[in-house]
mmCIF file of C-alpha atoms in Angstrom:
data_model
loop_
_atom_site.group_PDB
_atom_site.id
_atom_site.type_symbol
_atom_site.label_atom_id
_atom_site.label_comp_id
_atom_site.label_asym_id
_atom_site.label_seq_id
_atom_site.Cartn_x
_atom_site.Cartn_y
_atom_site.Cartn_z
ATOM 1 C CA MET A 709 -93.654 -32.668 84.438
ATOM 2 C CA THR A 710 -90.223 -33.430 83.056
ATOM 3 C CA ASN A 711 -91.706 -33.756 79.586
ATOM 4 C CA PHE A 712 -93.426 -30.390 79.977
ATOM 5 C CA ILE A 713 -90.185 -28.698 81.013
ATOM 6 C CA GLY A 714 -88.377 -30.238 78.067
ATOM 7 C CA GLN A 715 -91.012 -29.100 75.645
ATOM 8 C CA THR A 716 -90.931 -25.625 77.156
ATOM 9 C CA GLY A 717 -87.148 -25.499 76.748
ATOM 10 C CA ILE A 718 -87.373 -26.586 73.129
ATOM 11 C CA TYR A 719 -90.024 -23.945 72.505
ATOM 12 C CA CYS A 720 -87.873 -21.246 74.102
ATOM 13 C CA LEU A 721 -84.846 -22.263 72.084
ATOM 14 C CA GLY A 722 -86.935 -22.189 68.941
ATOM 15 C CA LEU A 723 -88.197 -18.735 69.865
ATOM 16 C CA ILE A 724 -84.651 -17.521 70.432
ATOM 17 C CA ASP A 725 -83.547 -18.970 67.092
ATOM 18 C CA SER A 726 -86.525 -17.328 65.419
ATOM 19 C CA GLN A 727 -85.670 -13.983 66.985
ATOM 20 C CA ALA A 728 -82.043 -14.399 65.896
ATOM 21 C CA PHE A 729 -83.160 -15.012 62.318
ATOM 22 C CA VAL A 730 -85.370 -11.926 62.469
ATOM 23 C CA PHE A 731 -82.517 -9.796 63.810
ATOM 24 C CA GLN A 732 -80.201 -11.192 61.155
ATOM 25 C CA ASP A 733 -82.684 -10.431 58.391
ATOM 26 C CA VAL A 734 -83.312 -6.915 59.665
ATOM 27 C CA PHE A 735 -79.564 -6.273 59.788
ATOM 28 C CA PHE A 736 -79.014 -7.458 56.215
ATOM 29 C CA LEU A 737 -82.091 -5.690 54.882
ATOM 30 C CA VAL A 738 -80.977 -2.373 56.371
ATOM 31 C CA LEU A 739 -77.474 -2.943 55.042
ATOM 32 C CA LEU A 740 -78.760 -3.786 51.567
ATOM 33 C CA ALA A 741 -80.987 -0.708 51.566
ATOM 34 C CA ILE A 742 -77.890 1.517 51.689
ATOM 35 C CA GLN A 743 -75.300 -0.702 50.010
ATOM 36 C CA ILE A 744 -77.247 -1.432 46.825
ATOM 37 C CA PRO A 745 -77.645 2.283 45.886
ATOM 38 C CA ALA A 746 -73.932 2.846 46.645
ATOM 39 C CA ALA A 747 -73.006 -0.098 44.416
ATOM 40 C CA ALA A 748 -75.228 1.300 41.659
ATOM 41 C CA ILE A 749 -73.472 4.665 41.893
ATOM 42 C CA LEU A 750 -70.094 2.943 41.705
ATOM 43 C CA LEU A 751 -71.131 0.919 38.679
ATOM 44 C CA SER A 752 -72.407 4.024 36.891
ATOM 45 C CA ARG A 753 -69.083 5.774 37.502
ATOM 46 C CA LEU A 754 -66.997 2.844 36.357
ATOM 47 C CA LEU A 755 -69.033 2.352 33.196
ATOM 48 C CA LYS A 756 -67.966 5.845 32.115
ATOM 49 C CA GLY A 757 -64.463 4.442 31.840
ATOM 50 C CA ALA A 758 -65.517 2.654 28.674
ATOM 51 C CA VAL A 759 -65.786 5.995 26.867
ATOM 52 C CA ARG A 760 -62.943 7.847 28.546
ATOM 53 C CA ARG A 761 -60.233 9.564 26.548
ATOM 54 C CA PRO A 762 -57.327 7.236 25.737
ATOM 55 C CA PRO A 763 -53.953 7.689 27.445
ATOM 56 C CA LEU A 764 -51.825 10.572 26.211
ATOM 57 C CA GLN A 765 -49.337 9.355 23.592
ATOM 58 C CA PRO A 766 -45.836 10.720 22.919
ATOM 59 C CA GLN A 767 -45.798 13.263 20.087
ATOM 60 C CA LEU A 768 -43.068 14.627 17.864
ATOM 61 C CA PRO A 769 -41.861 18.221 18.352
ATOM 62 C CA ASN A 770 -43.806 20.910 16.513
ATOM 63 C CA PRO A 771 -41.951 24.095 15.454
ATOM 64 C CA ASN A 772 -45.228 26.021 15.766
ATOM 65 C CA PHE A 773 -44.934 25.663 19.543
ATOM 66 C CA PHE A 774 -41.475 27.237 19.818
ATOM 67 C CA GLY A 775 -41.001 28.816 23.262
ATOM 68 C CA ALA A 776 -44.643 28.322 24.233
ATOM 69 C CA VAL A 777 -44.073 26.880 27.701
ATOM 70 C CA SER A 778 -42.509 28.008 30.973
ATOM 71 C CA VAL A 779 -41.831 25.160 33.399
ATOM 72 C CA VAL A 780 -41.944 25.734 37.172
ATOM 73 C CA VAL A 781 -40.587 23.193 39.668
ATOM 74 C CA PRO A 782 -41.045 23.815 43.429
ATOM 75 C CA THR A 783 -38.304 22.294 45.590
ATOM 76 C CA LEU A 784 -37.445 21.861 49.239
ATOM 77 C CA ASN A 785 -34.690 19.370 50.082
ATOM 78 C CA GLU A 786 -35.231 17.244 46.984
ATOM 79 C CA ALA A 787 -31.596 16.194 46.425
ATOM 80 C CA ASP A 788 -32.361 12.493 46.812
ATOM 81 C CA ARG A 789 -34.925 12.416 44.027
ATOM 82 C CA ILE A 790 -34.715 15.465 41.747
ATOM 83 C CA ALA A 791 -31.967 14.213 39.392
ATOM 84 C CA PRO A 792 -34.297 12.150 37.120
ATOM 85 C CA CYS A 793 -36.682 15.102 36.929
ATOM 86 C CA LEU A 794 -33.908 17.502 35.893
ATOM 87 C CA GLU A 795 -32.647 15.031 33.300
ATOM 88 C CA GLY A 796 -36.140 14.596 31.898
ATOM 89 C CA LEU A 797 -36.612 18.354 31.654
ATOM 90 C CA THR A 798 -33.317 18.846 29.804
ATOM 91 C CA ARG A 799 -34.627 16.443 27.145
ATOM 92 C CA GLN A 800 -37.714 18.550 26.426
ATOM 93 C CA THR A 801 -37.394 20.195 23.039
ATOM 94 C CA TYR A 802 -37.834 23.771 21.840
ATOM 95 C CA GLU A 803 -41.402 24.076 23.127
ATOM 96 C CA VAL A 804 -39.878 24.869 26.533
ATOM 97 C CA ARG A 805 -38.722 28.464 26.838
ATOM 98 C CA GLU A 806 -37.443 28.287 30.425
ATOM 99 C CA ILE A 807 -37.285 25.962 33.438
ATOM 100 C CA THR A 808 -37.533 27.815 36.732
ATOM 101 C CA ILE A 809 -36.636 25.929 39.896
ATOM 102 C CA VAL A 810 -38.245 27.715 42.852
ATOM 103 C CA ASP A 811 -36.283 26.578 45.878
ATOM 104 C CA SER A 812 -37.554 27.203 49.385
ATOM 105 C CA ARG A 813 -34.062 27.462 50.854
ATOM 106 C CA SER A 814 -33.124 23.799 50.803
ATOM 107 C CA THR A 815 -30.476 22.706 53.279
ATOM 108 C CA ASP A 816 -29.315 19.761 51.185
ATOM 109 C CA LYS A 817 -27.650 19.687 47.758
ATOM 110 C CA THR A 818 -30.767 20.518 45.737
ATOM 111 C CA PRO A 819 -29.425 23.941 44.574
ATOM 112 C CA ASP A 820 -26.106 22.353 43.591
ATOM 113 C CA LEU A 821 -27.840 19.789 41.379
ATOM 114 C CA VAL A 822 -29.828 22.530 39.701
ATOM 115 C CA ARG A 823 -26.673 24.529 39.040
ATOM 116 C CA VAL A 824 -25.077 21.469 37.426
ATOM 117 C CA ALA A 825 -28.079 21.170 35.112
ATOM 118 C CA GLN A 826 -27.910 24.905 34.431
ATOM 119 C CA ALA A 827 -24.318 24.604 33.269
ATOM 120 C CA THR A 828 -25.368 22.415 30.335
ATOM 121 C CA ASP A 829 -28.856 23.815 29.668
ATOM 122 C CA PRO A 830 -29.271 27.606 29.819
ATOM 123 C CA ARG A 831 -33.042 27.268 30.096
ATOM 124 C CA PHE A 832 -32.617 26.401 33.779
ATOM 125 C CA ARG A 833 -32.646 29.118 36.381
ATOM 126 C CA LEU A 834 -32.711 28.871 40.153
ATOM 127 C CA ILE A 835 -34.623 31.309 42.338
ATOM 128 C CA ASN A 836 -35.674 31.390 45.986
ATOM 129 C CA ASP A 837 -39.228 32.182 46.966
ATOM 130 C CA PRO A 838 -39.806 34.890 49.615
ATOM 131 C CA PRO A 839 -40.522 33.824 53.221
ATOM 132 C CA LEU A 840 -43.759 31.889 53.483
ATOM 133 C CA PRO A 841 -46.743 34.055 54.533
ATOM 134 C CA PRO A 842 -48.795 32.621 57.426
ATOM 135 C CA ASP A 843 -51.891 32.044 55.279
ATOM 136 C CA TRP A 844 -50.072 30.102 52.532
ATOM 137 C CA VAL A 845 -49.021 26.466 52.182
ATOM 138 C CA GLY A 846 -45.475 26.053 50.880
ATOM 139 C CA ARG A 847 -46.130 24.286 47.584
ATOM 140 C CA PRO A 848 -48.682 26.724 46.098
ATOM 141 C CA TRP A 849 -46.533 29.611 47.381
ATOM 142 C CA ALA A 850 -43.497 28.352 45.460
ATOM 143 C CA LEU A 851 -45.567 27.675 42.342
ATOM 144 C CA HIS A 852 -47.169 31.107 42.556
ATOM 145 C CA ASN A 853 -43.791 32.809 42.737
ATOM 146 C CA GLY A 854 -42.524 30.731 39.844
ATOM 147 C CA PHE A 855 -45.543 31.799 37.813
ATOM 148 C CA LEU A 856 -44.953 35.470 38.663
ATOM 149 C CA ALA A 857 -41.298 35.151 37.641
ATOM 150 C CA SER A 858 -42.065 33.394 34.344
ATOM 151 C CA SER A 859 -41.718 35.018 30.938
ATOM 152 C CA SER A 860 -44.777 36.885 29.703
ATOM 153 C CA HIS A 861 -44.003 35.510 26.237
ATOM 154 C CA SER A 862 -44.882 31.964 27.287
ATOM 155 C CA GLU A 863 -48.457 30.994 26.469
ATOM 156 C CA TRP A 864 -48.482 28.058 28.878
ATOM 157 C CA ILE A 865 -47.269 27.337 32.415
ATOM 158 C CA LEU A 866 -46.292 23.788 33.388
ATOM 159 C CA GLY A 867 -45.990 23.128 37.099
ATOM 160 C CA ILE A 868 -44.194 19.870 37.724
ATOM 161 C CA ASP A 869 -43.011 18.147 40.894
ATOM 162 C CA ALA A 870 -39.424 17.207 41.654
ATOM 163 C CA ASP A 871 -40.269 13.528 42.109
ATOM 164 C CA THR A 872 -41.494 13.107 38.528
ATOM 165 C CA ILE A 873 -39.654 11.687 35.531
ATOM 166 C CA PRO A 874 -40.866 13.473 32.382
ATOM 167 C CA HIS A 875 -40.771 11.663 29.052
ATOM 168 C CA PRO A 876 -38.858 13.681 26.413
ATOM 169 C CA SER A 877 -42.131 14.327 24.578
ATOM 170 C CA LEU A 878 -44.172 15.315 27.650
ATOM 171 C CA VAL A 879 -44.483 19.012 26.802
ATOM 172 C CA CYS A 880 -45.127 18.646 23.080
ATOM 173 C CA SER A 881 -47.725 15.937 23.835
ATOM 174 C CA LEU A 882 -49.526 18.270 26.233
ATOM 175 C CA LEU A 883 -49.464 21.075 23.676
ATOM 176 C CA GLU A 884 -50.794 18.851 20.905
ATOM 177 C CA MET A 885 -53.657 17.618 23.086
ATOM 178 C CA ALA A 886 -54.548 21.085 24.400
ATOM 179 C CA ASN A 887 -54.625 22.645 20.958
ATOM 180 C CA ARG A 888 -56.482 19.769 19.320
ATOM 181 C CA GLU A 889 -59.200 19.527 21.998
ATOM 182 C CA GLY A 890 -59.288 23.191 23.051
ATOM 183 C CA PHE A 891 -58.346 22.532 26.666
ATOM 184 C CA ASP A 892 -57.398 25.428 28.918
ATOM 185 C CA LEU A 893 -55.903 23.239 31.616
ATOM 186 C CA ILE A 894 -54.631 19.654 31.702
ATOM 187 C CA THR A 895 -53.356 17.580 34.605
ATOM 188 C CA LEU A 896 -52.054 14.048 34.237
ATOM 189 C CA SER A 897 -52.252 10.791 36.123
ATOM 190 C CA PRO A 898 -48.694 9.343 36.033
ATOM 191 C CA ARG A 899 -47.210 5.868 36.017
ATOM 192 C CA PHE A 900 -46.243 5.107 39.614
ATOM 193 C CA ILE A 901 -42.879 3.504 40.331
ATOM 194 C CA LEU A 902 -43.228 1.017 43.205
ATOM 195 C CA LYS A 903 -40.314 -0.828 44.806
ATOM 196 C CA TYR A 904 -41.089 -2.262 48.237
ATOM 197 C CA PRO A 905 -43.593 -4.906 49.393
ATOM 198 C CA GLY A 906 -45.597 -2.681 51.766
ATOM 199 C CA GLU A 907 -46.256 0.039 49.207
ATOM 200 C CA LEU A 908 -47.129 -2.533 46.551
ATOM 201 C CA TRP A 909 -49.896 -3.710 48.868
ATOM 202 C CA LEU A 910 -51.127 -0.328 50.152
ATOM 203 C CA GLN A 911 -50.645 2.196 47.343
ATOM 204 C CA PRO A 912 -53.128 0.669 44.849
ATOM 205 C CA ALA A 913 -55.789 0.573 47.580
ATOM 206 C CA LEU A 914 -55.264 4.277 48.283
ATOM 207 C CA LEU A 915 -55.365 5.034 44.552
ATOM 208 C CA MET A 916 -58.618 3.096 44.303
ATOM 209 C CA THR A 917 -60.268 5.479 46.780
ATOM 210 C CA LEU A 918 -59.849 8.172 44.111
ATOM 211 C CA VAL A 919 -61.068 5.957 41.270
ATOM 212 C CA TYR A 920 -64.177 4.982 43.242
ATOM 213 C CA ARG A 921 -65.020 8.600 44.040
ATOM 214 C CA PHE A 922 -64.106 10.381 40.820
ATOM 215 C CA GLY A 923 -63.714 7.747 38.129
ATOM 216 C CA ALA A 924 -60.683 6.980 36.001
ATOM 217 C CA ALA A 925 -58.384 9.537 34.374
ATOM 218 C CA GLY A 926 -59.736 10.595 30.998
ATOM 219 C CA GLU A 927 -63.407 10.587 31.898
ATOM 220 C CA VAL A 928 -65.554 13.408 30.582
ATOM 221 C CA GLY A 929 -68.499 15.383 31.895
ATOM 222 C CA SER A 930 -67.541 15.869 35.551
ATOM 223 C CA SER A 931 -69.115 18.856 37.278
ATOM 224 C CA PRO A 932 -66.649 21.492 38.574
ATOM 225 C CA GLU A 933 -67.034 20.380 42.198
ATOM 226 C CA ARG A 934 -66.173 16.768 41.244
ATOM 227 C CA VAL A 935 -63.278 17.447 38.878
ATOM 228 C CA MET A 936 -60.126 15.526 39.762
ATOM 229 C CA ALA A 937 -56.571 16.780 39.242
ATOM 230 C CA ASN A 938 -52.929 15.930 39.892
ATOM 231 C CA GLY A 939 -50.534 18.764 40.567
ATOM 232 C CA GLN A 940 -47.483 16.661 39.763
ATOM 233 C CA CYS A 941 -48.125 17.788 36.181
ATOM 234 C CA PHE A 942 -50.243 20.939 35.988
ATOM 235 C CA PHE A 943 -50.447 22.465 32.501
ATOM 236 C CA CYS A 944 -52.420 25.709 32.244
ATOM 237 C CA ARG A 945 -52.816 28.660 29.897
ATOM 238 C CA ARG A 946 -50.940 31.639 31.240
ATOM 239 C CA SER A 947 -53.858 33.963 30.499
ATOM 240 C CA LEU A 948 -56.147 31.777 32.590
ATOM 241 C CA LEU A 949 -53.774 31.761 35.565
ATOM 242 C CA GLU A 950 -53.536 35.530 35.299
ATOM 243 C CA LYS A 951 -57.325 35.763 35.257
ATOM 244 C CA VAL A 952 -57.714 33.795 38.513
ATOM 245 C CA GLY A 953 -54.796 35.467 40.296
ATOM 246 C CA GLY A 954 -52.300 32.657 39.958
ATOM 247 C CA TYR A 955 -52.400 30.212 42.857
ATOM 248 C CA THR A 956 -53.969 32.603 45.358
ATOM 249 C CA SER A 957 -57.355 30.867 45.420
ATOM 250 C CA ALA A 958 -55.594 27.688 46.636
ATOM 251 C CA LYS A 959 -53.049 29.372 48.886
ATOM 252 C CA GLY A 960 -54.117 27.669 52.117
ATOM 253 C CA SER A 961 -54.974 24.289 50.606
ATOM 254 C CA PHE A 962 -53.054 21.085 51.265
ATOM 255 C CA CYS A 963 -54.572 19.735 48.042
ATOM 256 C CA ASP A 964 -53.906 22.914 46.087
ATOM 257 C CA ASP A 965 -54.013 21.136 42.725
ATOM 258 C CA VAL A 966 -57.614 19.964 43.123
ATOM 259 C CA THR A 967 -58.692 23.207 44.803
ATOM 260 C CA LEU A 968 -57.275 25.356 42.002
ATOM 261 C CA VAL A 969 -58.588 23.176 39.181
ATOM 262 C CA ARG A 970 -62.099 23.162 40.649
ATOM 263 C CA ASN A 971 -61.997 26.927 41.058
ATOM 264 C CA ILE A 972 -60.869 27.290 37.452
ATOM 265 C CA ALA A 973 -63.464 24.813 36.173
ATOM 266 C CA ALA A 974 -66.151 26.853 37.923
ATOM 267 C CA THR A 975 -65.258 29.818 35.673
ATOM 268 C CA GLY A 976 -66.255 27.800 32.614
ATOM 269 C CA ALA A 977 -62.737 26.898 31.499
ATOM 270 C CA LYS A 978 -62.282 23.561 29.733
ATOM 271 C CA VAL A 979 -60.211 21.336 32.015
ATOM 272 C CA ALA A 980 -59.100 17.721 31.711
ATOM 273 C CA PHE A 981 -57.585 15.055 33.944
ATOM 274 C CA LEU A 982 -55.938 12.596 31.548
ATOM 275 C CA ASP A 983 -54.028 9.349 31.714
ATOM 276 C CA GLY A 984 -50.379 10.315 31.344
ATOM 277 C CA ALA A 985 -48.782 6.939 32.109
ATOM 278 C CA ASN A 986 -46.972 6.948 28.753
ATOM 279 C CA VAL A 987 -45.331 10.350 29.219
ATOM 280 C CA LEU A 988 -44.838 10.775 32.970
ATOM 281 C CA LYS A 989 -43.512 8.582 35.783
ATOM 282 C CA VAL A 990 -43.285 9.365 39.479
ATOM 283 C CA ARG A 991 -41.569 7.919 42.510
ATOM 284 C CA MET A 992 -43.501 9.629 45.289
ATOM 285 C CA TYR A 993 -42.632 7.898 48.541
ATOM 286 C CA GLU A 994 -40.155 5.377 49.896
ATOM 287 C CA GLY A 995 -42.073 2.456 51.304
ATOM 288 C CA MET A 996 -45.354 1.778 53.027
ATOM 289 C CA LYS A 997 -44.830 4.098 56.012
ATOM 290 C CA GLU A 998 -44.242 7.199 53.890
ATOM 291 C CA THR A 999 -47.099 6.274 51.571
ATOM 292 C CA TRP A 1000 -49.475 5.936 54.541
ATOM 293 C CA GLU A 1001 -48.357 9.156 56.233
ATOM 294 C CA GLU A 1002 -47.625 11.488 53.327
ATOM 295 C CA TRP A 1003 -50.018 10.541 50.546
ATOM 296 C CA GLY A 1004 -52.769 9.271 52.798
ATOM 297 C CA ARG A 1005 -53.259 12.587 54.569
ATOM 298 C CA SER A 1006 -54.157 14.497 51.404
ATOM 299 C CA LEU A 1007 -56.486 12.018 49.695
ATOM 300 C CA ASP A 1008 -59.576 13.159 51.588
ATOM 301 C CA LEU A 1009 -59.409 16.411 49.531
ATOM 302 C CA LYS A 1010 -61.121 18.252 52.376
ATOM 303 C CA ASP A 1011 -59.616 21.596 51.373
ATOM 304 C CA ALA A 1012 -61.338 21.321 47.988
ATOM 305 C CA SER A 1013 -64.664 19.896 49.187
ATOM 306 C CA THR A 1014 -67.665 20.739 51.319
ATOM 307 C CA SER A 1015 -68.328 18.845 54.541
ATOM 308 C CA ALA A 1016 -71.229 17.055 52.841
ATOM 309 C CA GLN A 1017 -68.931 15.890 50.046
ATOM 310 C CA ILE A 1018 -66.273 14.697 52.471
ATOM 311 C CA TRP A 1019 -68.590 12.651 54.653
ATOM 312 C CA GLY A 1020 -70.731 11.491 51.761
ATOM 313 C CA ASP A 1021 -67.646 10.173 49.987
ATOM 314 C CA LEU A 1022 -66.416 8.533 53.178
ATOM 315 C CA ALA A 1023 -69.743 6.739 53.668
ATOM 316 C CA PHE A 1024 -69.680 5.686 50.014
ATOM 317 C CA LEU A 1025 -66.143 4.291 50.280
ATOM 318 C CA THR A 1026 -67.055 2.420 53.435
ATOM 319 C CA LEU A 1027 -69.993 0.700 51.736
ATOM 320 C CA VAL A 1028 -68.331 -0.256 48.449
ATOM 321 C CA GLN A 1029 -64.625 -0.542 49.290
ATOM 322 C CA ALA A 1030 -64.050 -1.124 52.999
ATOM 323 C CA LEU A 1031 -66.902 -3.506 53.829
ATOM 324 C CA PRO A 1032 -67.158 -6.011 50.940
ATOM 325 C CA ILE A 1033 -64.397 -8.379 52.128
ATOM 326 C CA PRO A 1034 -65.511 -8.413 55.811
ATOM 327 C CA LEU A 1035 -69.144 -8.818 54.752
ATOM 328 C CA LEU A 1036 -68.295 -11.617 52.327
ATOM 329 C CA ILE A 1037 -66.510 -13.493 55.101
ATOM 330 C CA LEU A 1038 -69.404 -12.900 57.525
ATOM 331 C CA THR A 1039 -72.189 -13.937 55.173
ATOM 332 C CA ALA A 1040 -70.229 -16.934 53.887
ATOM 333 C CA ALA A 1041 -69.840 -18.135 57.493
ATOM 334 C CA ILE A 1042 -73.578 -17.650 58.133
ATOM 335 C CA VAL A 1043 -74.545 -19.535 54.994
ATOM 336 C CA ALA A 1044 -72.060 -22.321 55.770
ATOM 337 C CA SER A 1045 -73.590 -22.726 59.246
ATOM 338 C CA GLY A 1046 -76.988 -23.422 57.720
ATOM 339 C CA ASN A 1047 -78.586 -20.139 58.846
ATOM 340 C CA THR A 1048 -79.402 -19.241 55.257
ATOM 341 C CA THR A 1049 -81.967 -16.542 54.545
ATOM 342 C CA LEU A 1050 -82.677 -14.624 51.364
ATOM 343 C CA PRO A 1051 -81.239 -11.297 52.673
ATOM 344 C CA ALA A 1052 -78.031 -13.114 53.657
ATOM 345 C CA LEU A 1053 -77.751 -14.705 50.219
ATOM 346 C CA ILE A 1054 -78.319 -11.361 48.474
ATOM 347 C CA THR A 1055 -75.674 -9.734 50.688
ATOM 348 C CA LEU A 1056 -73.272 -12.558 49.880
ATOM 349 C CA GLY A 1057 -73.853 -12.146 46.146
ATOM 350 C CA LEU A 1058 -73.624 -8.344 46.197
ATOM 351 C CA ASN A 1059 -70.356 -8.245 48.100
ATOM 352 C CA GLY A 1060 -68.939 -11.058 46.019
ATOM 353 C CA ALA A 1061 -69.721 -8.957 42.950
ATOM 354 C CA LEU A 1062 -68.080 -5.874 44.507
ATOM 355 C CA ILE A 1063 -64.934 -7.868 45.240
ATOM 356 C CA ALA A 1064 -64.882 -9.285 41.707
ATOM 357 C CA MET A 1065 -65.228 -5.718 40.414
ATOM 358 C CA ARG A 1066 -62.353 -4.617 42.612
ATOM 359 C CA LEU A 1067 -60.118 -7.416 41.329
ATOM 360 C CA GLY A 1068 -60.978 -6.416 37.779
ATOM 361 C CA LEU A 1069 -60.026 -2.831 38.529
ATOM 362 C CA ASN A 1070 -56.695 -4.027 39.912
ATOM 363 C CA ALA A 1071 -56.005 -5.514 36.491
ATOM 364 C CA ALA A 1072 -57.235 -2.321 34.803
ATOM 365 C CA ILE A 1073 -54.816 -0.077 36.725
ATOM 366 C CA LEU A 1074 -51.829 -2.364 36.177
ATOM 367 C CA GLN A 1075 -50.652 -0.168 33.275
ATOM 368 C CA SER A 1076 -50.412 2.722 35.742
ATOM 369 C CA TYR A 1077 -47.528 1.028 37.562
ATOM 370 C CA ASP A 1078 -43.869 0.468 36.870
ATOM 371 C CA ARG A 1079 -42.896 -2.602 38.891
ATOM 372 C CA ALA A 1080 -39.574 -3.282 37.158
ATOM 373 C CA GLN A 1081 -37.641 -2.618 40.382
ATOM 374 C CA ALA A 1082 -40.246 -4.088 42.705
ATOM 375 C CA LYS A 1083 -39.514 -6.587 45.435
ATOM 376 C CA GLY A 1084 -42.510 -8.820 46.017
ATOM 377 C CA ALA A 1085 -44.366 -7.534 42.954
ATOM 378 C CA GLY A 1086 -47.110 -10.121 43.475
ATOM 379 C CA LEU A 1087 -48.358 -8.218 46.529
ATOM 380 C CA PHE A 1088 -49.946 -5.787 44.080
ATOM 381 C CA TRP A 1089 -52.654 -8.387 43.479
ATOM 382 C CA LEU A 1090 -53.382 -8.587 47.199
ATOM 383 C CA SER A 1091 -54.074 -4.854 47.471
ATOM 384 C CA PRO A 1092 -57.870 -5.383 47.777
ATOM 385 C CA PHE A 1093 -57.152 -6.694 51.268
ATOM 386 C CA ALA A 1094 -55.711 -3.257 52.084
ATOM 387 C CA ASP A 1095 -58.978 -1.530 51.131
ATOM 388 C CA PRO A 1096 -60.380 -1.337 54.699
ATOM 389 C CA ALA A 1097 -57.108 0.235 55.870
ATOM 390 C CA ALA A 1098 -57.114 2.682 52.938
ATOM 391 C CA VAL A 1099 -60.634 3.869 53.729
ATOM 392 C CA PHE A 1100 -59.710 4.172 57.408
ATOM 393 C CA ARG A 1101 -56.775 6.359 56.349
ATOM 394 C CA ILE A 1102 -59.177 8.636 54.464
ATOM 395 C CA PHE A 1103 -61.284 8.869 57.624
ATOM 396 C CA LEU A 1104 -58.247 9.807 59.730
ATOM 397 C CA SER A 1105 -57.120 12.525 57.331
ATOM 398 C CA SER A 1106 -60.685 13.849 57.034
ATOM 399 C CA THR A 1107 -60.705 14.617 60.757
ATOM 400 C CA ARG A 1108 -57.235 16.137 61.046
ATOM 401 C CA LYS A 1109 -55.476 19.170 59.652
ATOM 402 C CA PRO A 1110 -51.838 18.500 58.684
ATOM 403 C CA LYS A 1111 -49.266 19.984 61.048
ATOM 404 C CA SER A 1112 -46.348 19.254 58.744
ATOM 405 C CA TRP A 1113 -46.088 19.023 54.986
ATOM 406 C CA ARG A 1114 -43.159 18.527 52.639
ATOM 407 C CA GLY A 1115 -40.595 19.542 55.236
ATOM 408 C CA ARG A 1116 -42.548 22.476 56.683
ATOM 409 C CA THR A 1117 -44.397 22.793 59.966
ATOM 410 C CA TYR A 1118 -47.783 24.521 60.170
ATOM 411 C CA GLY A 1119 -49.715 25.748 63.176
ATOM 412 C CA GLY A 1120 -53.337 24.968 64.028
#
């Protein structure tokens, strides 16, 4: 009897183990069925980087472009960071006809700094935008008013943010590229200045959510609804902006740059998102907290996308960016315990490959960072471990409408 009970117990334990293996295999097979296609999509996007346009290079001034560009800079309490931008703009050569600072009634010393620049460079002028209408977001409203106030003799409008540092040849390089390639609109990916440990860890992971979804700067052939843009440097033909009504089609968007560029691309205009690391730097946020709160809440691009695009991209990022490290740890533990099955081994290999790809991309984007002032610069290489948090941040921003933005408060 005792022998029978023992045999029965062994049989039951074997049955339980068998069921556990079946459940494990079903789990991994289902996971692989959705993760493998996502990985294939990612690989196809990244392979396009091999034929992308090279980074924009500094160019010498061209007298044929005299007075071709009006620069517009929107400001609201930018005193702590606008000085390098103003200095960079004063060093632009005769391509720039005027530099209009559209201030939204700053309460700090922003207007004073502009007036100092104006005293040595007559191209500067300071204006205030009218009170913000209820259906507008502050940044596109300021840019729109700067566009309306610009000289009709300028062929191009350059919208540039106060936290950027323009290279002296920024404008002539944009003009050379636009005229050579026939572009109607160019936006640039900058070189990011990072200083503190937390942002060195988080910021590259947030940037990678854009690379995974839209590819690297300089890629060609994107459909209008998948075009990427960066409003920190927005270079557009004046005639084209007039045609689309300035910034009105993006007036209520918290990602107005992408919204406007996609609207313009849909008209058949030739647009480009290029690597501008050699001609433009930016210091966006101070530390990890600001990076998480300020940049993270706009990266979902929900104001420029359909619901299907938003949630499709979120599912894609989860499969290829958020899950690989947790899944690698899980499958490695299963294999180490001796519970090895073919689906587990395939999952281990796939996620190991995704992590290797991610580490390679970290090396590829290194040129997009200025770490000369960084504390704990080595944390940049640990940014893949921030990927789950970065994707979670995209999820949070996808489900929430901003209530404050760049010093303004919005209802709803």
